[in-house]
């Protein structure tokens, strides 16, 4: 499988324009479907191997491939993370996990059950038992499928330091989401993007809860 992927990776062109923004996918094979983009890489699902995904890094972030591969090997097999199959110089091949990320759940009005929050907490505890430091857990790398939660993108789990993103997100879930959610309630993409950019610009410094209260008063 890795050899087959290697033949097609050369047809992929992924560019990082701004380190705070998602990468741009300029080119891709006709039989590969782009299913997600992050700040360092894009994720594709080959039609010939639909049970897998290929994470291709922008040239400026290619070194992360080996780092993330080592993290997957350290995690081993876990129901909370994708299975790791192998890598190339600038890509990983991992299991395709079905589900909708939290960002799209908010966009589409899909209910986020509390079990998802509990599953992510357990996944974090598992990763720590493996000697890792789970970090950068946000609305686009938590998947919801059949009421359960899963984590994708473990590239920052080897870094030192404390990351409060998940704790902030979890607090927002219990303090705001549970009270505000009604069946069919959707959050517009421009509002989610405004929140995302504000958080990135003010992480560790801004009054996050005060900002959340202003959003609540303005729109809910």
mmCIF file of N, CA and C in Angstrom, residues 68-205:
data_model
loop_
_atom_site.group_PDB
_atom_site.id
_atom_site.type_symbol
_atom_site.label_atom_id
_atom_site.label_comp_id
_atom_site.label_asym_id
_atom_site.label_seq_id
_atom_site.Cartn_x
_atom_site.Cartn_y
_atom_site.Cartn_z
ATOM 1 N N UNK A 68 5.382 12.719 13.677
ATOM 2 C CA UNK A 68 4.039 12.209 13.948
ATOM 3 C C UNK A 68 3.998 10.687 13.840
ATOM 4 N N UNK A 69 4.787 10.130 12.911
ATOM 5 C CA UNK A 69 4.853 8.672 12.792
ATOM 6 C C UNK A 69 5.351 8.050 14.097
ATOM 7 N N UNK A 70 6.368 8.659 14.693
ATOM 8 C CA UNK A 70 6.909 8.145 15.956
ATOM 9 C C UNK A 70 5.863 8.206 17.068
ATOM 10 N N UNK A 71 5.028 9.232 17.040
ATOM 11 C CA UNK A 71 3.970 9.365 18.049
ATOM 12 C C UNK A 71 2.927 8.268 17.874
ATOM 13 N N UNK A 72 2.531 7.997 16.620
ATOM 14 C CA UNK A 72 1.573 6.914 16.377
ATOM 15 C C UNK A 72 2.139 5.573 16.833
ATOM 16 N N UNK A 73 3.423 5.352 16.594
ATOM 17 C CA UNK A 73 4.041 4.103 17.028
ATOM 18 C C UNK A 73 4.040 4.002 18.554
ATOM 19 N N UNK A 74 4.232 5.129 19.216
ATOM 20 C CA UNK A 74 4.214 5.137 20.679
ATOM 21 C C UNK A 74 2.805 4.891 21.219
ATOM 22 N N UNK A 75 1.790 5.391 20.511
ATOM 23 C CA UNK A 75 0.403 5.176 20.932
ATOM 24 C C UNK A 75 -0.019 3.721 20.782
ATOM 25 N N UNK A 76 0.512 3.043 19.764
ATOM 26 C CA UNK A 76 0.093 1.670 19.510
ATOM 27 C C UNK A 76 -1.363 1.615 19.081
ATOM 28 N N UNK A 77 -2.006 0.486 19.305
ATOM 29 C CA UNK A 77 -3.413 0.329 18.922
ATOM 30 C C UNK A 77 -4.327 0.833 20.037
ATOM 31 N N UNK A 78 -5.216 1.742 19.681
ATOM 32 C CA UNK A 78 -6.178 2.297 20.635
ATOM 33 C C UNK A 78 -7.462 2.603 19.893
ATOM 34 N N UNK A 79 -8.618 2.347 20.499
ATOM 35 C CA UNK A 79 -9.883 2.649 19.818
ATOM 36 C C UNK A 79 -10.113 4.143 19.631
ATOM 37 N N UNK A 80 -9.328 4.981 20.313
ATOM 38 C CA UNK A 80 -9.553 6.428 20.246
ATOM 39 C C UNK A 80 -8.740 7.124 19.157
ATOM 40 N N UNK A 81 -7.791 6.407 18.553
ATOM 41 C CA UNK A 81 -6.918 7.006 17.550
ATOM 42 C C UNK A 81 -6.881 6.141 16.291
ATOM 43 N N UNK A 82 -6.594 6.744 15.129
ATOM 44 C CA UNK A 82 -6.483 5.945 13.905
ATOM 45 C C UNK A 82 -5.293 4.984 13.988
ATOM 46 N N UNK A 83 -5.418 3.848 13.296
ATOM 47 C CA UNK A 83 -4.301 2.911 13.184
ATOM 48 C C UNK A 83 -3.280 3.481 12.204
ATOM 49 N N UNK A 84 -2.014 3.324 12.521
ATOM 50 C CA UNK A 84 -0.926 3.836 11.680
ATOM 51 C C UNK A 84 -0.383 2.713 10.801
ATOM 52 N N UNK A 85 -0.262 2.981 9.476
ATOM 53 C CA UNK A 85 0.209 1.963 8.537
ATOM 54 C C UNK A 85 1.640 2.185 8.067
ATOM 55 N N UNK A 86 2.076 3.427 7.956
ATOM 56 C CA UNK A 86 3.432 3.687 7.481
ATOM 57 C C UNK A 86 3.564 5.113 6.981
ATOM 58 N N UNK A 87 4.758 5.446 6.489
ATOM 59 C CA UNK A 87 5.001 6.825 6.059
ATOM 60 C C UNK A 87 6.020 6.890 4.932
ATOM 61 N N UNK A 88 6.063 8.080 4.310
ATOM 62 C CA UNK A 88 7.116 8.435 3.375
ATOM 63 C C UNK A 88 7.793 9.687 3.886
ATOM 64 N N UNK A 89 8.577 10.329 3.037
ATOM 65 C CA UNK A 89 9.330 11.506 3.469
ATOM 66 C C UNK A 89 8.426 12.644 3.921
ATOM 67 N N UNK A 90 7.283 12.805 3.256
ATOM 68 C CA UNK A 90 6.396 13.942 3.574
ATOM 69 C C UNK A 90 4.942 13.529 3.763
ATOM 70 N N UNK A 91 4.705 12.255 4.049
ATOM 71 C CA UNK A 91 3.317 11.808 4.206
ATOM 72 C C UNK A 91 3.203 10.659 5.201
ATOM 73 N N UNK A 92 1.982 10.490 5.719
ATOM 74 C CA UNK A 92 1.620 9.355 6.565
ATOM 75 C C UNK A 92 0.445 8.630 5.937
ATOM 76 N N UNK A 93 0.362 7.332 6.156
ATOM 77 C CA UNK A 93 -0.815 6.552 5.778
ATOM 78 C C UNK A 93 -1.421 6.008 7.067
ATOM 79 N N UNK A 94 -2.664 6.401 7.327
ATOM 80 C CA UNK A 94 -3.331 5.988 8.554
ATOM 81 C C UNK A 94 -4.758 5.526 8.247
ATOM 82 N N UNK A 95 -5.384 4.947 9.238
ATOM 83 C CA UNK A 95 -6.754 4.459 9.104
ATOM 84 C C UNK A 95 -7.732 5.616 8.897
ATOM 85 N N UNK A 96 -8.716 5.397 8.020
ATOM 86 C CA UNK A 96 -9.792 6.372 7.855
ATOM 87 C C UNK A 96 -10.804 6.179 8.974
ATOM 88 N N UNK A 97 -11.010 7.213 9.766
ATOM 89 C CA UNK A 97 -11.995 7.182 10.839
ATOM 90 C C UNK A 97 -13.259 7.900 10.374
ATOM 91 N N UNK A 98 -14.377 7.199 10.378
ATOM 92 C CA UNK A 98 -15.640 7.835 10.028
ATOM 93 C C UNK A 98 -16.045 8.815 11.119
ATOM 94 N N UNK A 99 -16.773 9.831 10.723
ATOM 95 C CA UNK A 99 -17.280 10.762 11.720
ATOM 96 C C UNK A 99 -17.337 12.188 11.216
ATOM 97 N N UNK A 100 -17.914 13.040 12.034
ATOM 98 C CA UNK A 100 -18.033 14.470 11.760
ATOM 99 C C UNK A 100 -17.273 15.216 12.841
ATOM 100 N N UNK A 101 -16.387 16.126 12.440
ATOM 101 C CA UNK A 101 -15.645 16.840 13.478
ATOM 102 C C UNK A 101 -16.545 17.843 14.199
ATOM 103 N N UNK A 102 -16.101 18.286 15.350
ATOM 104 C CA UNK A 102 -16.932 19.173 16.174
ATOM 105 C C UNK A 102 -17.256 20.478 15.457
ATOM 106 N N UNK A 103 -16.323 20.960 14.660
ATOM 107 C CA UNK A 103 -16.550 22.194 13.895
ATOM 108 C C UNK A 103 -17.762 22.023 12.986
ATOM 109 N N UNK A 104 -17.791 20.910 12.235
ATOM 110 C CA UNK A 104 -18.910 20.672 11.321
ATOM 111 C C UNK A 104 -20.197 20.343 12.072
ATOM 112 N N UNK A 105 -20.076 19.733 13.244
ATOM 113 C CA UNK A 105 -21.275 19.508 14.068
ATOM 114 C C UNK A 105 -21.937 20.836 14.412
ATOM 115 N N UNK A 106 -21.130 21.827 14.763
ATOM 116 C CA UNK A 106 -21.668 23.148 15.088
ATOM 117 C C UNK A 106 -22.267 23.814 13.853
ATOM 118 N N UNK A 107 -21.586 23.666 12.718
ATOM 119 C CA UNK A 107 -22.089 24.247 11.470
ATOM 120 C C UNK A 107 -23.426 23.644 11.066
ATOM 121 N N UNK A 108 -23.553 22.321 11.236
ATOM 122 C CA UNK A 108 -24.709 21.593 10.722
ATOM 123 C C UNK A 108 -25.801 21.370 11.766
ATOM 124 N N UNK A 109 -25.570 21.780 12.988
ATOM 125 C CA UNK A 109 -26.574 21.587 14.028
ATOM 126 C C UNK A 109 -26.663 20.164 14.540
ATOM 127 N N UNK A 110 -25.570 19.401 14.407
ATOM 128 C CA UNK A 110 -25.536 18.021 14.902
ATOM 129 C C UNK A 110 -25.215 18.037 16.398
ATOM 130 N N UNK A 111 -26.029 17.365 17.177
ATOM 131 C CA UNK A 111 -25.825 17.364 18.629
ATOM 132 C C UNK A 111 -24.509 16.685 18.997
ATOM 133 N N UNK A 112 -23.802 17.271 19.945
ATOM 134 C CA UNK A 112 -22.551 16.707 20.455
ATOM 135 C C UNK A 112 -22.844 16.101 21.826
ATOM 136 N N UNK A 113 -22.940 14.769 21.928
ATOM 137 C CA UNK A 113 -23.280 14.152 23.214
ATOM 138 C C UNK A 113 -22.142 14.277 24.226
ATOM 139 N N UNK A 114 -22.489 14.250 25.492
ATOM 140 C CA UNK A 114 -21.476 14.349 26.546
ATOM 141 C C UNK A 114 -20.501 13.176 26.496
ATOM 142 N N UNK A 115 -20.947 12.036 25.964
ATOM 143 C CA UNK A 115 -20.064 10.878 25.856
ATOM 144 C C UNK A 115 -18.819 11.205 25.040
ATOM 145 N N UNK A 116 -18.958 12.075 24.052
ATOM 146 C CA UNK A 116 -17.815 12.476 23.226
ATOM 147 C C UNK A 116 -16.759 13.164 24.089
ATOM 148 N N UNK A 117 -17.193 14.046 24.969
ATOM 149 C CA UNK A 117 -16.271 14.743 25.866
ATOM 150 C C UNK A 117 -15.566 13.735 26.771
ATOM 151 N N UNK A 118 -16.316 12.783 27.281
ATOM 152 C CA UNK A 118 -15.737 11.765 28.155
ATOM 153 C C UNK A 118 -14.742 10.885 27.401
ATOM 154 N N UNK A 119 -15.058 10.561 26.138
ATOM 155 C CA UNK A 119 -14.142 9.752 25.332
ATOM 156 C C UNK A 119 -12.829 10.485 25.079
ATOM 157 N N UNK A 120 -12.913 11.774 24.790
ATOM 158 C CA UNK A 120 -11.691 12.552 24.561
ATOM 159 C C UNK A 120 -10.859 12.613 25.841
ATOM 160 N N UNK A 121 -11.508 12.798 26.968
ATOM 161 C CA UNK A 121 -10.780 12.785 28.242
ATOM 162 C C UNK A 121 -10.052 11.456 28.442
ATOM 163 N N UNK A 122 -10.720 10.351 28.115
ATOM 164 C CA UNK A 122 -10.094 9.037 28.270
ATOM 165 C C UNK A 122 -8.948 8.865 27.275
ATOM 166 N N UNK A 123 -9.117 9.364 26.045
ATOM 167 C CA UNK A 123 -8.049 9.300 25.042
ATOM 168 C C UNK A 123 -6.823 10.077 25.516
ATOM 169 N N UNK A 124 -7.050 11.225 26.122
ATOM 170 C CA UNK A 124 -5.946 12.031 26.652
ATOM 171 C C UNK A 124 -5.225 11.281 27.770
ATOM 172 N N UNK A 125 -5.990 10.664 28.656
ATOM 173 C CA UNK A 125 -5.371 9.886 29.742
ATOM 174 C C UNK A 125 -4.549 8.731 29.166
ATOM 175 N N UNK A 126 -5.083 8.059 28.143
ATOM 176 C CA UNK A 126 -4.364 6.948 27.512
ATOM 177 C C UNK A 126 -3.043 7.436 26.921
ATOM 178 N N UNK A 127 -3.090 8.556 26.178
ATOM 179 C CA UNK A 127 -1.877 9.086 25.552
ATOM 180 C C UNK A 127 -0.831 9.450 26.604
ATOM 181 N N UNK A 128 -1.278 9.988 27.713
ATOM 182 C CA UNK A 128 -0.335 10.332 28.790
ATOM 183 C C UNK A 128 0.287 9.081 29.394
ATOM 184 N N UNK A 129 -0.500 8.011 29.501
ATOM 185 C CA UNK A 129 0.059 6.752 30.008
ATOM 186 C C UNK A 129 1.120 6.200 29.058
ATOM 187 N N UNK A 130 1.016 6.583 27.787
ATOM 188 C CA UNK A 130 2.004 6.161 26.784
ATOM 189 C C UNK A 130 3.240 7.058 26.795
ATOM 190 N N UNK A 131 3.274 8.025 27.702
ATOM 191 C CA UNK A 131 4.419 8.915 27.805
ATOM 192 C C UNK A 131 4.348 10.133 26.910
ATOM 193 N N UNK A 132 3.166 10.438 26.390
ATOM 194 C CA UNK A 132 2.991 11.572 25.484
ATOM 195 C C UNK A 132 2.329 12.747 26.195
ATOM 196 N N UNK A 133 2.323 13.886 25.520
ATOM 197 C CA UNK A 133 1.756 15.113 26.082
ATOM 198 C C UNK A 133 0.699 15.648 25.115
ATOM 199 N N UNK A 134 -0.537 15.138 25.167
ATOM 200 C CA UNK A 134 -1.573 15.542 24.204
ATOM 201 C C UNK A 134 -1.758 17.056 24.168
ATOM 202 N N UNK A 135 -1.727 17.613 22.953
ATOM 203 C CA UNK A 135 -1.824 19.064 22.796
ATOM 204 C C UNK A 135 -2.536 19.398 21.494
ATOM 205 N N UNK A 136 -2.952 20.648 21.382
ATOM 206 C CA UNK A 136 -3.624 21.172 20.185
ATOM 207 C C UNK A 136 -4.870 20.356 19.839
ATOM 208 N N UNK A 137 -5.662 20.035 20.848
ATOM 209 C CA UNK A 137 -6.922 19.318 20.634
ATOM 210 C C UNK A 137 -8.018 20.362 20.490
ATOM 211 N N UNK A 138 -8.582 20.443 19.301
ATOM 212 C CA UNK A 138 -9.555 21.498 19.004
ATOM 213 C C UNK A 138 -10.726 20.935 18.206
ATOM 214 N N UNK A 139 -11.635 21.823 17.775
ATOM 215 C CA UNK A 139 -12.904 21.372 17.185
ATOM 216 C C UNK A 139 -12.746 20.644 15.853
ATOM 217 N N UNK A 140 -11.592 20.788 15.190
ATOM 218 C CA UNK A 140 -11.432 20.129 13.896
ATOM 219 C C UNK A 140 -10.721 18.788 13.987
ATOM 220 N N UNK A 141 -10.180 18.434 15.130
ATOM 221 C CA UNK A 141 -9.549 17.113 15.219
ATOM 222 C C UNK A 141 -10.183 16.203 16.265
ATOM 223 N N UNK A 142 -11.412 16.539 16.651
ATOM 224 C CA UNK A 142 -12.248 15.618 17.436
ATOM 225 C C UNK A 142 -13.398 15.172 16.543
ATOM 226 N N UNK A 143 -13.517 13.866 16.323
ATOM 227 C CA UNK A 143 -14.579 13.313 15.480
ATOM 228 C C UNK A 143 -15.686 12.710 16.333
ATOM 229 N N UNK A 144 -16.914 12.819 15.832
ATOM 230 C CA UNK A 144 -18.082 12.213 16.468
ATOM 231 C C UNK A 144 -18.662 11.181 15.512
ATOM 232 N N UNK A 145 -18.797 9.946 15.989
ATOM 233 C CA UNK A 145 -19.402 8.887 15.163
ATOM 234 C C UNK A 145 -20.187 7.954 16.069
ATOM 235 N N UNK A 146 -21.475 7.793 15.751
ATOM 236 C CA UNK A 146 -22.359 6.937 16.555
ATOM 237 C C UNK A 146 -22.310 7.302 18.041
ATOM 238 N N UNK A 147 -22.243 8.600 18.303
ATOM 239 C CA UNK A 147 -22.284 9.074 19.674
ATOM 240 C C UNK A 147 -20.991 8.974 20.452
ATOM 241 N N UNK A 148 -19.908 8.516 19.794
ATOM 242 C CA UNK A 148 -18.623 8.369 20.472
ATOM 243 C C UNK A 148 -17.606 9.349 19.904
ATOM 244 N N UNK A 149 -16.559 9.622 20.688
ATOM 245 C CA UNK A 149 -15.551 10.584 20.285
ATOM 246 C C UNK A 149 -14.222 9.930 19.938
ATOM 247 N N UNK A 150 -13.531 10.483 18.944
ATOM 248 C CA UNK A 150 -12.236 9.983 18.486
ATOM 249 C C UNK A 150 -11.318 11.170 18.217
ATOM 250 N N UNK A 151 -10.020 10.942 18.318
ATOM 251 C CA UNK A 151 -9.049 11.996 18.063
ATOM 252 C C UNK A 151 -8.229 11.695 16.821
ATOM 253 N N UNK A 152 -8.003 12.708 16.013
ATOM 254 C CA UNK A 152 -7.087 12.619 14.879
ATOM 255 C C UNK A 152 -6.102 13.781 14.991
ATOM 256 N N UNK A 153 -4.981 13.666 14.291
ATOM 257 C CA UNK A 153 -3.896 14.656 14.313
ATOM 258 C C UNK A 153 -3.201 14.674 15.667
ATOM 259 N N UNK A 154 -2.171 13.850 15.774
ATOM 260 C CA UNK A 154 -1.422 13.745 17.031
ATOM 261 C C UNK A 154 -0.045 14.393 16.913
ATOM 262 N N UNK A 155 0.135 15.240 15.916
ATOM 263 C CA UNK A 155 1.465 15.765 15.590
ATOM 264 C C UNK A 155 2.110 16.567 16.716
ATOM 265 N N UNK A 156 1.317 17.142 17.605
ATOM 266 C CA UNK A 156 1.882 17.960 18.688
ATOM 267 C C UNK A 156 2.025 17.212 20.007
ATOM 268 N N UNK A 157 1.751 15.918 20.008
ATOM 269 C CA UNK A 157 1.758 15.175 21.269
ATOM 270 C C UNK A 157 3.165 14.957 21.836
ATOM 271 N N UNK A 158 4.182 15.230 21.044
ATOM 272 C CA UNK A 158 5.550 15.046 21.515
ATOM 273 C C UNK A 158 6.187 16.311 22.041
ATOM 274 N N UNK A 159 5.457 17.416 22.006
ATOM 275 C CA UNK A 159 6.008 18.697 22.443
ATOM 276 C C UNK A 159 5.875 18.869 23.950
ATOM 277 N N UNK A 160 6.797 19.651 24.505
ATOM 278 C CA UNK A 160 6.745 19.954 25.932
ATOM 279 C C UNK A 160 5.811 21.137 26.176
ATOM 280 N N UNK A 161 5.466 21.348 27.434
ATOM 281 C CA UNK A 161 4.635 22.492 27.783
ATOM 282 C C UNK A 161 3.176 22.117 27.952
ATOM 283 N N UNK A 162 2.436 23.023 28.566
ATOM 284 C CA UNK A 162 1.014 22.796 28.833
ATOM 285 C C UNK A 162 0.163 23.445 27.751
ATOM 286 N N UNK A 163 -0.799 22.700 27.238
ATOM 287 C CA UNK A 163 -1.759 23.226 26.264
ATOM 288 C C UNK A 163 -3.145 23.172 26.903
ATOM 289 N N UNK A 164 -3.826 24.317 26.943
ATOM 290 C CA UNK A 164 -5.118 24.407 27.612
ATOM 291 C C UNK A 164 -6.290 24.365 26.638
ATOM 292 N N UNK A 165 -6.026 24.107 25.364
ATOM 293 C CA UNK A 165 -7.102 24.196 24.377
ATOM 294 C C UNK A 165 -8.269 23.266 24.698
ATOM 295 N N UNK A 166 -7.969 22.020 25.016
ATOM 296 C CA UNK A 166 -9.061 21.093 25.284
ATOM 297 C C UNK A 166 -9.820 21.498 26.540
ATOM 298 N N UNK A 167 -9.109 21.906 27.573
ATOM 299 C CA UNK A 167 -9.783 22.323 28.803
ATOM 300 C C UNK A 167 -10.677 23.533 28.549
ATOM 301 N N UNK A 168 -10.216 24.463 27.708
ATOM 302 C CA UNK A 168 -11.036 25.629 27.362
ATOM 303 C C UNK A 168 -12.272 25.205 26.583
ATOM 304 N N UNK A 169 -12.079 24.296 25.620
ATOM 305 C CA UNK A 169 -13.193 23.809 24.815
ATOM 306 C C UNK A 169 -14.196 23.046 25.675
ATOM 307 N N UNK A 170 -13.687 22.236 26.584
ATOM 308 C CA UNK A 170 -14.565 21.461 27.465
ATOM 309 C C UNK A 170 -15.370 22.387 28.386
ATOM 310 N N UNK A 171 -14.735 23.434 28.877
ATOM 311 C CA UNK A 171 -15.442 24.394 29.730
ATOM 312 C C UNK A 171 -16.545 25.090 28.937
ATOM 313 N N UNK A 172 -16.250 25.441 27.676
ATOM 314 C CA UNK A 172 -17.267 26.069 26.826
ATOM 315 C C UNK A 172 -18.437 25.114 26.602
ATOM 316 N N UNK A 173 -18.141 23.819 26.482
ATOM 317 C CA UNK A 173 -19.199 22.816 26.285
ATOM 318 C C UNK A 173 -20.148 22.806 27.482
ATOM 319 N N UNK A 174 -19.588 22.726 28.683
ATOM 320 C CA UNK A 174 -20.427 22.622 29.883
ATOM 321 C C UNK A 174 -21.054 23.961 30.288
ATOM 322 N N UNK A 175 -20.341 25.052 30.058
ATOM 323 C CA UNK A 175 -20.852 26.362 30.490
ATOM 324 C C UNK A 175 -21.830 26.988 29.500
ATOM 325 N N UNK A 176 -21.677 26.661 28.201
ATOM 326 C CA UNK A 176 -22.495 27.329 27.187
ATOM 327 C C UNK A 176 -23.271 26.366 26.291
ATOM 328 N N UNK A 177 -22.570 25.378 25.729
ATOM 329 C CA UNK A 177 -23.208 24.521 24.724
ATOM 330 C C UNK A 177 -24.424 23.792 25.281
ATOM 331 N N UNK A 178 -24.290 23.171 26.436
ATOM 332 C CA UNK A 178 -25.399 22.382 26.981
ATOM 333 C C UNK A 178 -26.637 23.234 27.236
ATOM 334 N N UNK A 179 -26.435 24.494 27.600
ATOM 335 C CA UNK A 179 -27.575 25.391 27.850
ATOM 336 C C UNK A 179 -28.172 25.940 26.561
ATOM 337 N N UNK A 180 -27.321 26.199 25.572
ATOM 338 C CA UNK A 180 -27.778 26.894 24.368
ATOM 339 C C UNK A 180 -28.270 25.966 23.271
ATOM 340 N N UNK A 181 -27.773 24.713 23.242
ATOM 341 C CA UNK A 181 -28.107 23.852 22.107
ATOM 342 C C UNK A 181 -29.587 23.483 22.085
ATOM 343 N N UNK A 182 -30.159 23.630 20.915
ATOM 344 C CA UNK A 182 -31.509 23.149 20.617
ATOM 345 C C UNK A 182 -31.423 22.359 19.317
ATOM 346 N N UNK A 183 -32.259 21.331 19.134
ATOM 347 C CA UNK A 183 -32.209 20.554 17.891
ATOM 348 C C UNK A 183 -32.272 21.457 16.665
ATOM 349 N N UNK A 184 -31.295 21.282 15.784
ATOM 350 C CA UNK A 184 -31.265 22.063 14.551
ATOM 351 C C UNK A 184 -30.534 23.386 14.652
ATOM 352 N N UNK A 185 -30.082 23.759 15.868
ATOM 353 C CA UNK A 185 -29.365 25.025 16.020
ATOM 354 C C UNK A 185 -28.024 24.952 15.300
ATOM 355 N N UNK A 186 -27.791 25.867 14.381
ATOM 356 C CA UNK A 186 -26.529 25.915 13.646
ATOM 357 C C UNK A 186 -25.773 27.192 14.004
ATOM 358 N N UNK A 187 -24.462 27.119 13.892
ATOM 359 C CA UNK A 187 -23.608 28.281 14.131
ATOM 360 C C UNK A 187 -22.982 28.665 12.795
ATOM 361 N N UNK A 188 -23.150 29.900 12.323
ATOM 362 C CA UNK A 188 -22.622 30.287 11.014
ATOM 363 C C UNK A 188 -21.097 30.195 10.954
ATOM 364 N N UNK A 189 -20.583 29.855 9.773
ATOM 365 C CA UNK A 189 -19.142 29.654 9.617
ATOM 366 C C UNK A 189 -18.349 30.914 9.926
ATOM 367 N N UNK A 190 -18.899 32.088 9.565
ATOM 368 C CA UNK A 190 -18.143 33.319 9.819
ATOM 369 C C UNK A 190 -17.959 33.554 11.315
ATOM 370 N N UNK A 191 -18.950 33.140 12.112
ATOM 371 C CA UNK A 191 -18.832 33.302 13.556
ATOM 372 C C UNK A 191 -17.801 32.326 14.124
ATOM 373 N N UNK A 192 -17.823 31.078 13.640
ATOM 374 C CA UNK A 192 -16.831 30.104 14.091
ATOM 375 C C UNK A 192 -15.424 30.551 13.725
ATOM 376 N N UNK A 193 -15.266 31.110 12.513
ATOM 377 C CA UNK A 193 -13.950 31.580 12.087
ATOM 378 C C UNK A 193 -13.500 32.785 12.906
ATOM 379 N N UNK A 194 -14.433 33.655 13.248
ATOM 380 C CA UNK A 194 -14.095 34.802 14.098
ATOM 381 C C UNK A 194 -13.591 34.331 15.456
ATOM 382 N N UNK A 195 -14.280 33.347 16.028
ATOM 383 C CA UNK A 195 -13.875 32.796 17.323
ATOM 384 C C UNK A 195 -12.510 32.125 17.210
ATOM 385 N N UNK A 196 -12.317 31.342 16.132
ATOM 386 C CA UNK A 196 -11.044 30.634 15.940
ATOM 387 C C UNK A 196 -9.876 31.612 15.851
ATOM 388 N N UNK A 197 -10.038 32.649 15.026
ATOM 389 C CA UNK A 197 -8.938 33.601 14.828
ATOM 390 C C UNK A 197 -8.676 34.416 16.090
ATOM 391 N N UNK A 198 -9.754 34.784 16.797
ATOM 392 C CA UNK A 198 -9.559 35.525 18.045
ATOM 393 C C UNK A 198 -8.804 34.664 19.047
ATOM 394 N N UNK A 199 -9.181 33.392 19.147
ATOM 395 C CA UNK A 199 -8.531 32.509 20.118
ATOM 396 C C UNK A 199 -7.053 32.335 19.790
ATOM 397 N N UNK A 200 -6.738 32.110 18.504
ATOM 398 C CA UNK A 200 -5.342 31.929 18.111
ATOM 399 C C UNK A 200 -4.519 33.180 18.401
ATOM 400 N N UNK A 201 -5.130 34.345 18.163
ATOM 401 C CA UNK A 201 -4.397 35.603 18.364
ATOM 402 C C UNK A 201 -4.218 35.940 19.836
ATOM 403 N N UNK A 202 -5.107 35.419 20.697
ATOM 404 C CA UNK A 202 -5.096 35.805 22.107
ATOM 405 C C UNK A 202 -4.824 34.651 23.062
ATOM 406 N N UNK A 203 -4.475 33.492 22.533
ATOM 407 C CA UNK A 203 -4.274 32.322 23.382
ATOM 408 C C UNK A 203 -3.238 32.606 24.466
ATOM 409 N N UNK A 204 -3.629 32.335 25.700
ATOM 410 C CA UNK A 204 -2.727 32.549 26.823
ATOM 411 C C UNK A 204 -2.716 33.964 27.351
ATOM 412 N N UNK A 205 -3.393 34.873 26.646
ATOM 413 C CA UNK A 205 -3.357 36.277 27.058
ATOM 414 C C UNK A 205 -4.753 36.875 27.213
#
